[in-house]
C-alpha cells in the first residue's frame, strides 16, 4: 500500500482504530497492527487489495462476511469488525501473541509427530464446523494457522465466502485464490464447484509438511508445482520418517487423493483417522 493510501485508510479509521504498523502482506490483503480505541486492545486489521475489493464489491463483501462473523469455534479466529473505510474493504480480528504454523515450520522444519497430529486434528475440527455452516476456506495454508498457547487457530475465513461467490469474475481477471503447494487438483484446474474435500486436501498437504519437512509437491514455479499436483503421487511418509504411524500415513495419503470422491468426505473423518488424541504417538 502506498503512503498516500495508508494515510487515507488511517484517516478513515481514526475514530475507531489507530494503525501502528504493517504486520504482513499477501496475495489478497495487507494486515496491520492497530489499537482498538474504544476497547483499548490490540487488533489485526486485514485490508483487501484494491483489485480484489473491486472484483468482490463492498455490498457483497459486507453481506457475505456476516456469515463468517457467526462462526464461533475454539479453533477459528473470531471476527471483531468489518466495513468500508474510504474505498478500502477491511475486517478486524484479535491480534494473537504467538506465531503462525509457517513461523514454526521455518524454525523447526519438522514437528514432533504428536504435535503435527494434534494441530492437524484441531484444524480439521475448525474446518468441519465451518463446512457444516456453509463456509469453505479455499486457502488453508500454514500462514493461516496461528498458534496461540499451543493451540491452532484458523484465520482468514473472513475472505473465504465473499471470494468464493466472486470466483468466476476473479478467474476472468486473472486472479486466483489458493497457494500452489496446498491447492487441490480441482482448484488448480479452476473448477467452479469447490467442495469441503478441497480444504481436506489442503490440510493433508499441511500435515504432510509438518511430518516430512516440505509439502508433498514442490517446484521452481507455480506452474511446475501444479503440474506435479496433477500428475504425480506424493512420496511415502514412512520412507522419509520411519516413526510416522501407519494409520497417520494412510490418513494423509487418503486426504491427498487426486479425485475428491476418493478423499475423506469430511474434515472430521480426516481428524478421526489421524487419531486426534495423539495418545501413544511420539
Coordinates of C-alpha atoms in Angstrom, one line a residue:
X1 CA 0.0 0.0 0.0
X2 CA 1.3 3.4 -0.9
X3 CA 2.0 6.1 1.7
X4 CA -1.0 8.1 0.4
X5 CA -3.3 5.1 0.5
X6 CA -2.2 4.2 4.0
X7 CA -2.8 7.8 5.1
X8 CA -6.3 7.7 3.7
X9 CA -7.0 4.4 5.4
X10 CA -5.7 5.6 8.7
X11 CA -7.8 8.8 8.5
X12 CA -10.9 6.9 7.6
X13 CA -10.5 4.5 10.6
X14 CA -9.2 7.1 13.1
X15 CA -12.4 7.3 15.1
X16 CA -12.2 3.5 15.9
X17 CA -8.6 2.3 15.3
X18 CA -5.1 3.8 15.4
X19 CA -2.9 1.9 12.9
X20 CA 0.5 1.2 14.3
X21 CA 2.4 -0.8 11.7
X22 CA 2.2 -3.3 8.9
X23 CA 2.3 -7.0 10.1
X24 CA 2.5 -8.6 6.7
X25 CA 1.1 -8.7 3.1
X26 CA -0.1 -11.5 0.9
X27 CA -1.8 -12.0 -2.4
X28 CA -5.2 -10.9 -1.2
X29 CA -4.7 -8.5 1.6
X30 CA -2.4 -6.4 3.8
X31 CA -2.5 -6.8 7.6
X32 CA -1.9 -4.0 10.1
X33 CA -1.5 -4.0 13.8
X34 CA -3.8 -1.4 15.3
X35 CA -5.2 -0.2 18.6
X36 CA -8.9 -0.5 19.2
X37 CA -9.6 2.9 20.7
X38 CA -12.9 2.0 22.3
X39 CA -11.9 -1.2 23.9
X40 CA -8.2 -0.4 24.5
X41 CA -6.9 -3.6 22.9
X42 CA -4.6 -4.6 20.1
X43 CA -6.3 -5.9 16.9
X44 CA -5.2 -7.1 13.5
X45 CA -6.8 -5.3 10.6
X46 CA -6.9 -7.0 7.2
X47 CA -7.3 -4.7 4.2
X48 CA -8.2 -6.3 0.9
X49 CA -6.1 -5.5 -2.1
X50 CA -7.9 -2.8 -4.2
X51 CA -8.2 -5.1 -7.3
X52 CA -9.8 -7.9 -5.1
X53 CA -12.1 -5.4 -3.5
X54 CA -13.1 -4.2 -6.9
X55 CA -14.0 -7.7 -8.0
X56 CA -15.9 -8.6 -4.9
X57 CA -17.6 -5.2 -4.3
X58 CA -18.5 -3.6 -1.0
X59 CA -22.1 -4.8 -0.9
X60 CA -21.3 -8.4 -1.5
X61 CA -18.3 -8.3 0.9
X62 CA -20.3 -6.9 3.8
X63 CA -23.3 -9.3 3.2
X64 CA -21.2 -12.4 2.9
X65 CA -18.9 -11.6 5.8
X66 CA -21.9 -11.7 8.2
X67 CA -21.9 -15.4 7.7
X68 CA -18.3 -15.8 8.7
X69 CA -18.8 -13.4 11.6
X70 CA -21.2 -16.1 13.1
X71 CA -18.5 -18.8 13.0
X72 CA -17.9 -19.5 16.7
X73 CA -15.4 -22.3 17.3
X74 CA -12.4 -22.7 19.7
X75 CA -10.1 -23.2 16.7
X76 CA -11.4 -20.4 14.5
X77 CA -10.0 -16.9 14.9
X78 CA -13.1 -14.7 15.5
X79 CA -14.1 -11.6 13.7
X80 CA -14.5 -8.4 15.6
X81 CA -15.5 -5.9 12.9
X82 CA -15.8 -5.3 9.2
X83 CA -16.7 -2.4 6.9
X84 CA -15.6 0.1 4.2
X85 CA -13.1 2.8 5.1
X86 CA -12.6 5.4 2.4
X87 CA -12.7 2.9 -0.6
X88 CA -11.0 0.1 1.4
X89 CA -12.7 -3.1 2.5
X90 CA -11.4 -4.4 5.8
X91 CA -12.1 -6.6 8.7
X92 CA -10.7 -6.7 12.2
X93 CA -9.6 -9.7 14.2
X94 CA -7.9 -10.3 17.6
X95 CA -4.2 -9.7 17.5
X96 CA -2.7 -13.1 18.5
X97 CA 0.5 -13.0 20.5
X98 CA 2.4 -16.0 19.2
X99 CA 3.4 -17.3 15.8
X100 CA 2.0 -18.9 12.7
X101 CA 2.5 -22.5 11.8
X102 CA 4.6 -21.2 9.0
X103 CA 6.9 -19.5 11.5
X104 CA 7.3 -22.7 13.5
X105 CA 7.9 -24.8 10.3
X106 CA 10.6 -22.3 9.2
X107 CA 12.3 -22.6 12.6
X108 CA 11.9 -26.4 13.2
X109 CA 11.3 -27.8 9.6
X110 CA 9.7 -30.9 11.0
X111 CA 7.4 -31.1 14.0
X112 CA 7.2 -33.8 16.6
X113 CA 4.6 -36.4 15.3
X114 CA 2.3 -35.8 18.3
X115 CA 2.3 -32.1 17.7
X116 CA 1.6 -32.5 14.0
X117 CA -1.3 -34.8 14.6
X118 CA -2.8 -32.6 17.3
X119 CA -2.5 -29.4 15.2
X120 CA -4.0 -31.2 12.2
X121 CA -6.8 -32.5 14.3
X122 CA -7.6 -29.1 15.7
X123 CA -7.6 -27.6 12.2
X124 CA -9.8 -30.4 11.0
X125 CA -12.3 -29.7 13.8
X126 CA -12.4 -26.0 12.8
X127 CA -12.8 -26.8 9.1
X128 CA -15.6 -29.3 9.7
X129 CA -17.5 -26.8 11.8
X130 CA -17.2 -24.1 9.0
X131 CA -18.2 -26.6 6.3
X132 CA -21.3 -27.5 8.2
X133 CA -22.1 -23.8 8.3
X134 CA -21.7 -23.4 4.5
X135 CA -18.2 -21.9 4.5
X136 CA -15.3 -23.4 2.6
X137 CA -12.0 -21.8 3.3
X138 CA -10.3 -22.3 -0.1
X139 CA -6.9 -21.0 1.1
X140 CA -5.8 -23.3 4.0
X141 CA -2.0 -23.0 4.5
X142 CA 0.5 -22.7 7.3
X143 CA 0.4 -18.9 7.2
X144 CA -3.4 -19.0 8.0
X145 CA -2.9 -21.2 11.0
X146 CA -2.0 -19.3 14.2
X147 CA -0.5 -21.0 17.2
X148 CA -1.8 -19.4 20.5
X149 CA -0.8 -21.1 23.8
X150 CA 0.0 -24.2 21.7
X151 CA -3.5 -24.4 20.1
X152 CA -4.3 -23.9 16.5
X153 CA -6.5 -21.0 15.3
X154 CA -7.6 -21.0 11.7
X155 CA -7.6 -17.4 10.2
X156 CA -8.9 -15.8 7.1
X157 CA -12.4 -17.2 7.0
X158 CA -13.3 -13.6 6.6
X159 CA -12.4 -13.6 2.9
X160 CA -13.5 -17.1 2.0
X161 CA -17.2 -16.8 1.4
X162 CA -17.1 -13.4 -0.3
X163 CA -14.3 -14.5 -2.6
X164 CA -16.0 -17.8 -3.4
X165 CA -19.1 -16.0 -4.7
X166 CA -16.8 -13.9 -6.9
X167 CA -14.6 -16.8 -8.1
X168 CA -15.8 -16.6 -11.7
X169 CA -15.0 -12.9 -12.0
X170 CA -11.7 -13.5 -10.3
X171 CA -10.7 -16.1 -12.9
X172 CA -11.8 -13.7 -15.7
X173 CA -9.5 -11.0 -14.4
X174 CA -6.5 -13.4 -14.0
X175 CA -6.7 -13.6 -10.1
X176 CA -6.7 -16.8 -8.3
X177 CA -7.4 -17.9 -4.7
X178 CA -5.2 -20.5 -3.2
X179 CA -1.5 -21.3 -2.8
X180 CA 0.0 -23.8 -5.3
X181 CA 1.6 -26.0 -2.6
X182 CA -1.7 -26.6 -0.9
X183 CA -4.1 -26.3 -3.8
X184 CA -6.3 -29.3 -4.6
X185 CA -6.2 -30.6 -8.2
X186 CA -9.8 -29.4 -8.8
X187 CA -9.0 -25.9 -7.6
X188 CA -5.8 -25.8 -9.6
X189 CA -7.9 -26.7 -12.7
X190 CA -10.2 -23.8 -12.0
X191 CA -13.3 -25.8 -11.4
X192 CA -16.3 -23.7 -10.2
X193 CA -17.7 -26.2 -7.8
X194 CA -15.2 -26.4 -4.9
X195 CA -16.3 -28.6 -2.0
X196 CA -15.2 -29.3 1.5
X197 CA -13.0 -32.0 0.2
X198 CA -10.7 -29.3 -1.3
X199 CA -10.0 -28.0 2.2
X200 CA -9.4 -31.6 3.3
X201 CA -6.7 -31.9 0.6
X202 CA -5.1 -28.6 1.7
X203 CA -5.0 -29.9 5.3
X204 CA -3.5 -33.1 4.0
X205 CA -0.7 -31.1 2.4
X206 CA 0.0 -29.2 5.6
X207 CA 0.0 -32.4 7.7
X208 CA 2.4 -34.0 5.2
X209 CA 4.7 -30.9 5.5
X210 CA 4.6 -30.9 9.3
X211 CA 5.8 -34.5 9.2
X212 CA 8.2 -34.6 6.2
X213 CA 9.6 -31.1 6.4
X214 CA 8.3 -30.0 3.0
X215 CA 4.9 -30.1 1.1
X216 CA 4.1 -33.2 -0.9
X217 CA 4.8 -31.3 -4.2
X218 CA 7.4 -28.6 -4.7
X219 CA 8.9 -26.9 -7.8
X220 CA 10.6 -23.7 -9.0
X221 CA 7.4 -22.1 -10.3
X222 CA 3.7 -22.2 -9.5
X223 CA 3.1 -23.9 -12.9
X224 CA 5.7 -26.6 -12.1
X225 CA 4.1 -27.3 -8.7
X226 CA 0.6 -27.5 -10.2
X227 CA 1.8 -29.9 -12.9
X228 CA 3.2 -32.2 -10.2
X229 CA -0.1 -31.9 -8.2
X230 CA -2.0 -33.1 -11.3
X231 CA 0.3 -35.9 -12.4
X232 CA 2.5 -37.3 -9.5
X233 CA 1.9 -39.2 -6.3
X234 CA 3.4 -38.0 -3.0
X235 CA 6.4 -39.8 -1.6
X236 CA 5.8 -42.2 1.2
X237 CA 6.0 -40.5 4.6
X238 CA 7.3 -43.6 6.4
X239 CA 10.2 -43.9 4.0
X240 CA 11.2 -40.3 4.9
X241 CA 10.4 -40.7 8.6
X242 CA 10.1 -44.2 9.9
X243 CA 8.4 -43.3 13.2
X244 CA 5.2 -42.0 11.5
X245 CA 2.5 -44.4 12.4
X246 CA 0.9 -46.4 9.6
X247 CA -2.6 -45.0 10.3
X248 CA -1.3 -41.4 10.1
X249 CA 0.4 -42.1 6.8
X250 CA -2.7 -43.8 5.5
X251 CA -4.9 -40.8 6.6
X252 CA -2.6 -38.2 5.0
X253 CA -2.4 -40.1 1.7
X254 CA -6.1 -40.6 1.5
X255 CA -6.6 -36.8 2.1
X256 CA -4.2 -36.2 -0.8
X257 CA -6.1 -38.4 -3.4
X258 CA -6.4 -36.7 -6.8
X259 CA -10.1 -37.3 -7.1
X260 CA -12.3 -35.6 -4.5
X261 CA -14.5 -38.7 -4.2
X262 CA -11.5 -40.8 -3.1
X263 CA -10.8 -38.4 -0.2
X264 CA -12.5 -38.2 3.2
X265 CA -16.0 -36.9 2.8
X266 CA -15.5 -34.5 5.8
X267 CA -12.6 -32.9 7.7
X268 CA -14.0 -34.6 10.8
X269 CA -13.4 -38.0 9.2
X270 CA -9.8 -37.0 8.4
X271 CA -9.2 -35.8 12.0
X272 CA -10.6 -39.1 13.4
X273 CA -8.4 -41.2 11.0
X274 CA -5.4 -39.3 12.2
X275 CA -6.2 -40.3 15.8
X276 CA -6.8 -36.8 17.1
X277 CA -5.9 -37.5 20.7
X278 CA -2.3 -38.5 19.6
X279 CA -2.1 -40.9 22.5
X280 CA 0.9 -43.2 22.2
X281 CA 2.4 -41.2 19.3
X282 CA 6.0 -40.0 19.8

